[in-house]
Amino acid sequence: RKEVEQDPGPFNVPEGATVAFNCTYSNSASQSFFWYRQDCRKEPKLLMSVYSSGNEDGRFTAQLNRASQYISLLIRDSKLSDSATYLCVVKGDSGAGSYQLTFGKGTKLSVIP
Amino acid sequence: DVKVTQSSRYLVKRTGEKVFLECVQDMDHENMFWYRQDPGLGLRLIYFSYDVKMKEKGDIPEGYSVSREKKERFSLILESASTNQTSMYLCASSLMAGLWEKLFFGSGTQLSVL
């Protein structure tokens, strides 16, 4: 069974703090990686894709370590609006000739005033 | 912007009833998916479809079937609802299969089976 593991949290951080989430995946043949964000009682939405060279989008930085099979998400200068659950998502060979997304269970972040 | 619409936000059904969950997307996407989301278990794939009249089983297809007669519509069917099918059901679509495909989700249907 191909798994994606995340610390469920919750992470409670003050506004302005820097917070980092890690995610590990078991399938070494995984090909692509993502972070989705899910607000309370809402649907998941793509936050960012995670490329081999790492990538940054404003206050958000995503990194991939293929050798250790983990993905990280760093949020700098946390805002109240960053409070959400962050889902780590990995795409790899499902073993049935097709590629499927596997979702982690999510890490809950609460940013406190 | 892509819109994925699920027919009901909340649904209450009785054990043994046949339940239809409808999903429509308006961006001519090839791929459509049904997930369920449960506390502590995350999102699990039930069925997906890469083309009209085509379907493939996901990780937990037991107790479910699907129908895709038109490109924009993907229906999830619970032939005989059971209490363990109480869950949040999320439909999603993507433009085309590929390593970097982006999923667009509907707002979900919270189904309670009594």
mmCIF file of C-alpha atoms in Angstrom:
data_model
loop_
_atom_site.group_PDB
_atom_site.id
_atom_site.type_symbol
_atom_site.label_atom_id
_atom_site.label_comp_id
_atom_site.label_asym_id
_atom_site.label_seq_id
_atom_site.Cartn_x
_atom_site.Cartn_y
_atom_site.Cartn_z
ATOM 1 C CA ARG A 1 0.000 0.000 0.000
ATOM 2 C CA LYS A 2 1.433 3.340 -1.079
ATOM 3 C CA GLU A 3 1.192 5.828 1.795
ATOM 4 C CA VAL A 4 1.621 9.491 2.360
ATOM 5 C CA GLU A 5 2.219 10.429 5.981
ATOM 6 C CA GLN A 6 1.749 13.811 7.620
ATOM 7 C CA ASP A 7 1.832 15.084 11.181
ATOM 8 C CA PRO A 8 -1.861 15.820 11.842
ATOM 9 C CA GLY A 9 -1.105 18.715 14.191
ATOM 10 C CA PRO A 10 -2.717 20.940 15.116
ATOM 11 C CA PHE A 11 0.036 23.484 14.783
ATOM 12 C CA ASN A 12 -0.952 26.587 16.751
ATOM 13 C CA VAL A 13 1.311 29.496 15.866
ATOM 14 C CA PRO A 14 1.169 33.253 16.475
ATOM 15 C CA GLU A 15 0.754 35.698 13.621
ATOM 16 C CA GLY A 16 4.054 36.478 11.983
ATOM 17 C CA ALA A 17 5.633 33.152 12.875
ATOM 18 C CA THR A 18 7.334 30.801 10.446
ATOM 19 C CA VAL A 19 5.954 27.294 10.354
ATOM 20 C CA ALA A 20 7.085 24.190 8.474
ATOM 21 C CA PHE A 21 5.244 21.009 7.625
ATOM 22 C CA ASN A 22 6.803 17.781 6.473
ATOM 23 C CA CYS A 23 5.310 14.917 4.562
ATOM 24 C CA THR A 24 6.847 11.519 3.808
ATOM 25 C CA TYR A 25 5.860 9.152 1.030
ATOM 26 C CA SER A 26 6.573 5.454 0.691
ATOM 27 C CA ASN A 27 6.485 4.947 -3.078
ATOM 28 C CA SER A 28 9.964 5.672 -4.403
ATOM 29 C CA ALA A 29 8.552 5.704 -7.949
ATOM 30 C CA SER A 30 6.372 8.739 -7.196
ATOM 31 C CA GLN A 31 6.572 11.288 -9.966
ATOM 32 C CA SER A 32 4.906 14.498 -8.912
ATOM 33 C CA PHE A 33 4.069 16.257 -5.687
ATOM 34 C CA PHE A 34 1.634 18.897 -4.506
ATOM 35 C CA TRP A 35 0.326 20.812 -1.535
ATOM 36 C CA TYR A 36 -3.418 21.415 -1.376
ATOM 37 C CA ARG A 37 -5.115 23.667 1.134
ATOM 38 C CA GLN A 38 -8.516 22.904 2.639
ATOM 39 C CA ASP A 39 -10.386 25.492 4.682
ATOM 40 C CA CYS A 40 -12.833 24.320 7.316
ATOM 41 C CA ARG A 41 -15.964 22.811 5.684
ATOM 42 C CA LYS A 42 -14.658 23.683 2.217
ATOM 43 C CA GLU A 43 -13.187 21.768 -0.672
ATOM 44 C CA PRO A 44 -9.424 21.291 -1.193
ATOM 45 C CA LYS A 45 -7.710 23.708 -3.535
ATOM 46 C CA LEU A 46 -4.262 23.466 -5.085
ATOM 47 C CA LEU A 47 -1.769 25.611 -3.193
ATOM 48 C CA MET A 48 1.340 24.728 -5.146
ATOM 49 C CA SER A 49 3.109 22.006 -7.059
ATOM 50 C CA VAL A 50 6.460 20.869 -5.712
ATOM 51 C CA TYR A 51 9.264 20.642 -8.240
ATOM 52 C CA SER A 52 12.590 18.885 -7.851
ATOM 53 C CA SER A 53 14.457 22.162 -7.635
ATOM 54 C CA GLY A 54 12.081 23.523 -5.007
ATOM 55 C CA ASN A 55 9.804 26.461 -5.608
ATOM 56 C CA GLU A 56 8.567 29.579 -3.920
ATOM 57 C CA ASP A 57 5.318 31.515 -4.172
ATOM 58 C CA GLY A 58 5.340 34.617 -2.014
ATOM 59 C CA ARG A 59 5.466 33.524 1.629
ATOM 60 C CA PHE A 60 5.258 29.838 0.715
ATOM 61 C CA THR A 61 8.244 27.632 -0.110
ATOM 62 C CA ALA A 62 8.003 23.988 -1.090
ATOM 63 C CA GLN A 63 10.927 21.581 -1.184
ATOM 64 C CA LEU A 64 11.349 18.008 -2.332
ATOM 65 C CA ASN A 65 13.950 15.543 -1.087
ATOM 66 C CA ARG A 66 13.753 12.468 -3.297
ATOM 67 C CA ALA A 67 16.552 10.605 -1.524
ATOM 68 C CA SER A 68 14.742 10.786 1.810
ATOM 69 C CA GLN A 69 11.275 10.721 0.226
ATOM 70 C CA TYR A 70 9.872 13.763 1.897
ATOM 71 C CA ILE A 71 8.265 17.033 0.911
ATOM 72 C CA SER A 72 8.163 20.166 2.994
ATOM 73 C CA LEU A 73 6.097 23.338 3.053
ATOM 74 C CA LEU A 74 7.390 26.467 4.740
ATOM 75 C CA ILE A 75 5.100 29.384 5.511
ATOM 76 C CA ARG A 76 6.763 32.647 6.503
ATOM 77 C CA ASP A 77 5.102 35.581 8.259
ATOM 78 C CA SER A 78 1.939 33.586 9.033
ATOM 79 C CA LYS A 79 -1.401 35.353 8.600
ATOM 80 C CA LEU A 80 -4.713 34.562 10.260
ATOM 81 C CA SER A 81 -5.994 33.649 6.799
ATOM 82 C CA ASP A 82 -3.413 30.851 6.560
ATOM 83 C CA SER A 83 -5.427 28.845 9.104
ATOM 84 C CA ALA A 84 -6.469 25.710 7.238
ATOM 85 C CA THR A 85 -5.592 22.068 6.756
ATOM 86 C CA TYR A 86 -2.682 21.434 4.396
ATOM 87 C CA LEU A 87 -2.822 18.249 2.373
ATOM 88 C CA CYS A 88 0.282 16.615 0.958
ATOM 89 C CA VAL A 89 -0.464 14.883 -2.340
ATOM 90 C CA VAL A 90 1.738 12.511 -4.297
ATOM 91 C CA LYS A 91 1.223 11.112 -7.769
ATOM 92 C CA GLY A 92 2.769 7.848 -8.784
ATOM 93 C CA ASP A 93 2.269 4.578 -10.544
ATOM 94 C CA SER A 94 -0.744 2.877 -9.002
ATOM 95 C CA GLY A 95 0.518 -0.472 -10.215
ATOM 96 C CA ALA A 96 -2.421 -0.819 -12.580
ATOM 97 C CA GLY A 97 -0.824 0.985 -15.473
ATOM 98 C CA SER A 98 -2.090 4.376 -14.507
ATOM 99 C CA TYR A 99 -0.969 7.175 -12.256
ATOM 100 C CA GLN A 100 -3.049 8.081 -9.251
ATOM 101 C CA LEU A 101 -2.992 10.780 -6.644
ATOM 102 C CA THR A 102 -2.555 9.729 -3.033
ATOM 103 C CA PHE A 103 -3.595 12.240 -0.399
ATOM 104 C CA GLY A 104 -2.101 12.584 3.045
ATOM 105 C CA LYS A 105 -4.541 13.020 5.911
ATOM 106 C CA GLY A 106 -3.579 16.646 6.322
ATOM 107 C CA THR A 107 -1.892 18.921 8.831
ATOM 108 C CA LYS A 108 -4.077 21.448 10.603
ATOM 109 C CA LEU A 109 -2.686 24.942 11.092
ATOM 110 C CA SER A 110 -4.226 27.548 13.375
ATOM 111 C CA VAL A 111 -2.692 31.017 13.319
ATOM 112 C CA ILE A 112 -3.502 32.880 16.508
ATOM 113 C CA PRO A 113 -3.739 36.677 16.843
ATOM 114 C CA ASP B 1 -12.687 29.870 -13.503
ATOM 115 C CA VAL B 2 -13.534 26.184 -13.402
ATOM 116 C CA LYS B 3 -16.768 25.355 -11.711
ATOM 117 C CA VAL B 4 -17.528 21.903 -10.357
ATOM 118 C CA THR B 5 -21.054 21.719 -9.042
ATOM 119 C CA GLN B 6 -22.433 19.037 -6.779
ATOM 120 C CA SER B 7 -26.202 18.797 -6.679
ATOM 121 C CA SER B 8 -26.691 18.752 -2.905
ATOM 122 C CA ARG B 9 -24.712 20.170 0.002
ATOM 123 C CA TYR B 10 -26.473 18.030 2.609
ATOM 124 C CA LEU B 11 -28.385 14.799 2.099
ATOM 125 C CA VAL B 12 -30.098 12.496 4.581
ATOM 126 C CA LYS B 13 -31.110 9.018 3.458
ATOM 127 C CA ARG B 14 -32.306 5.809 5.066
ATOM 128 C CA THR B 15 -30.489 2.479 5.079
ATOM 129 C CA GLY B 16 -31.248 0.494 1.949
ATOM 130 C CA GLU B 17 -32.215 3.476 -0.195
ATOM 131 C CA LYS B 18 -30.666 3.993 -3.624
ATOM 132 C CA VAL B 19 -28.773 7.274 -3.604
ATOM 133 C CA PHE B 20 -27.605 9.371 -6.541
ATOM 134 C CA LEU B 21 -24.937 12.033 -6.140
ATOM 135 C CA GLU B 22 -24.583 14.267 -9.165
ATOM 136 C CA CYS B 23 -21.565 16.275 -10.278
ATOM 137 C CA VAL B 24 -21.276 18.648 -13.230
ATOM 138 C CA GLN B 25 -18.213 20.530 -14.483
ATOM 139 C CA ASP B 26 -18.327 23.377 -16.955
ATOM 140 C CA MET B 27 -14.795 23.443 -18.388
ATOM 141 C CA ASP B 28 -14.806 20.480 -20.791
ATOM 142 C CA HIS B 29 -12.466 18.503 -18.555
ATOM 143 C CA GLU B 30 -11.612 14.976 -19.605
ATOM 144 C CA ASN B 31 -11.199 13.481 -16.154
ATOM 145 C CA MET B 32 -13.622 13.251 -13.274
ATOM 146 C CA PHE B 33 -13.255 11.705 -9.845
ATOM 147 C CA TRP B 34 -15.292 10.782 -6.792
ATOM 148 C CA TYR B 35 -13.659 10.843 -3.357
ATOM 149 C CA ARG B 36 -14.963 10.427 0.133
ATOM 150 C CA GLN B 37 -13.424 12.223 3.086
ATOM 151 C CA ASP B 38 -13.671 10.960 6.633
ATOM 152 C CA PRO B 39 -12.063 12.338 9.814
ATOM 153 C CA GLY B 40 -8.746 10.634 10.443
ATOM 154 C CA LEU B 41 -8.799 8.855 7.084
ATOM 155 C CA GLY B 42 -8.312 11.685 4.624
ATOM 156 C CA LEU B 43 -9.490 11.607 1.027
ATOM 157 C CA ARG B 44 -9.991 8.195 -0.543
ATOM 158 C CA LEU B 45 -10.671 7.621 -4.231
ATOM 159 C CA ILE B 46 -13.866 5.718 -5.013
ATOM 160 C CA TYR B 47 -14.057 5.813 -8.827
ATOM 161 C CA PHE B 48 -12.675 7.892 -11.650
ATOM 162 C CA SER B 49 -13.319 8.365 -15.330
ATOM 163 C CA TYR B 50 -11.002 9.475 -18.113
ATOM 164 C CA ASP B 51 -13.659 9.590 -20.825
ATOM 165 C CA VAL B 52 -17.361 9.367 -21.489
ATOM 166 C CA LYS B 53 -18.783 5.917 -20.662
ATOM 167 C CA MET B 54 -15.447 4.935 -19.191
ATOM 168 C CA LYS B 55 -14.848 4.227 -15.510
ATOM 169 C CA GLU B 56 -12.149 2.778 -13.337
ATOM 170 C CA LYS B 57 -12.190 1.626 -9.732
ATOM 171 C CA GLY B 58 -10.306 3.587 -7.163
ATOM 172 C CA ASP B 59 -9.212 2.407 -3.754
ATOM 173 C CA ILE B 60 -12.646 1.835 -2.192
ATOM 174 C CA PRO B 61 -15.244 1.041 -4.913
ATOM 175 C CA GLU B 62 -17.230 -1.516 -2.916
ATOM 176 C CA GLY B 63 -20.854 -0.490 -2.466
ATOM 177 C CA TYR B 64 -20.653 2.186 -5.163
ATOM 178 C CA SER B 65 -21.122 2.486 -8.895
ATOM 179 C CA VAL B 66 -20.745 5.409 -11.284
ATOM 180 C CA SER B 67 -22.131 6.657 -14.544
ATOM 181 C CA ARG B 68 -20.645 9.021 -17.112
ATOM 182 C CA GLU B 69 -23.034 9.361 -20.044
ATOM 183 C CA LYS B 70 -21.960 12.904 -20.886
ATOM 184 C CA LYS B 71 -18.545 14.492 -20.606
ATOM 185 C CA GLU B 72 -19.625 17.140 -18.129
ATOM 186 C CA ARG B 73 -21.540 14.889 -15.743
ATOM 187 C CA PHE B 74 -20.292 12.149 -13.416
ATOM 188 C CA SER B 75 -22.746 10.453 -11.095
ATOM 189 C CA LEU B 76 -22.021 8.378 -8.012
ATOM 190 C CA ILE B 77 -24.595 5.749 -7.111
ATOM 191 C CA LEU B 78 -25.039 4.001 -3.805
ATOM 192 C CA GLU B 79 -27.138 0.972 -4.761
ATOM 193 C CA SER B 80 -28.255 0.264 -1.190
ATOM 194 C CA ALA B 81 -27.059 2.867 1.258
ATOM 195 C CA SER B 82 -25.562 1.713 4.540
ATOM 196 C CA THR B 83 -24.623 3.620 7.676
ATOM 197 C CA ASN B 84 -20.896 3.187 6.985
ATOM 198 C CA GLN B 85 -21.378 5.247 3.842
ATOM 199 C CA THR B 86 -22.123 8.315 5.932
ATOM 200 C CA SER B 87 -19.383 10.675 4.790
ATOM 201 C CA MET B 88 -18.409 13.831 2.922
ATOM 202 C CA TYR B 89 -18.354 13.087 -0.818
ATOM 203 C CA LEU B 90 -16.187 15.246 -3.047
ATOM 204 C CA CYS B 91 -16.284 15.317 -6.813
ATOM 205 C CA ALA B 92 -13.286 16.610 -8.769
ATOM 206 C CA SER B 93 -12.278 17.177 -12.356
ATOM 207 C CA SER B 94 -9.041 17.807 -14.236
ATOM 208 C CA LEU B 95 -8.281 18.927 -17.768
ATOM 209 C CA MET B 96 -6.236 15.934 -18.807
ATOM 210 C CA ALA B 97 -4.281 13.105 -17.244
ATOM 211 C CA GLY B 98 -0.660 13.919 -16.647
ATOM 212 C CA LEU B 99 1.936 14.160 -13.956
ATOM 213 C CA TRP B 100 1.045 17.737 -13.070
ATOM 214 C CA GLU B 101 -2.708 17.627 -13.457
ATOM 215 C CA LYS B 102 -4.534 20.030 -11.175
ATOM 216 C CA LEU B 103 -7.730 18.851 -9.540
ATOM 217 C CA PHE B 104 -10.715 21.163 -9.158
ATOM 218 C CA PHE B 105 -13.114 20.061 -6.451
ATOM 219 C CA GLY B 106 -16.791 20.652 -5.930
ATOM 220 C CA SER B 107 -17.937 21.957 -2.570
ATOM 221 C CA GLY B 108 -18.915 18.497 -1.380
ATOM 222 C CA THR B 109 -22.044 16.603 -0.326
ATOM 223 C CA GLN B 110 -22.365 15.639 3.320
ATOM 224 C CA LEU B 111 -24.361 12.400 3.227
ATOM 225 C CA SER B 112 -25.925 10.970 6.364
ATOM 226 C CA VAL B 113 -27.375 7.456 6.186
ATOM 227 C CA LEU B 114 -29.704 6.689 9.068
#
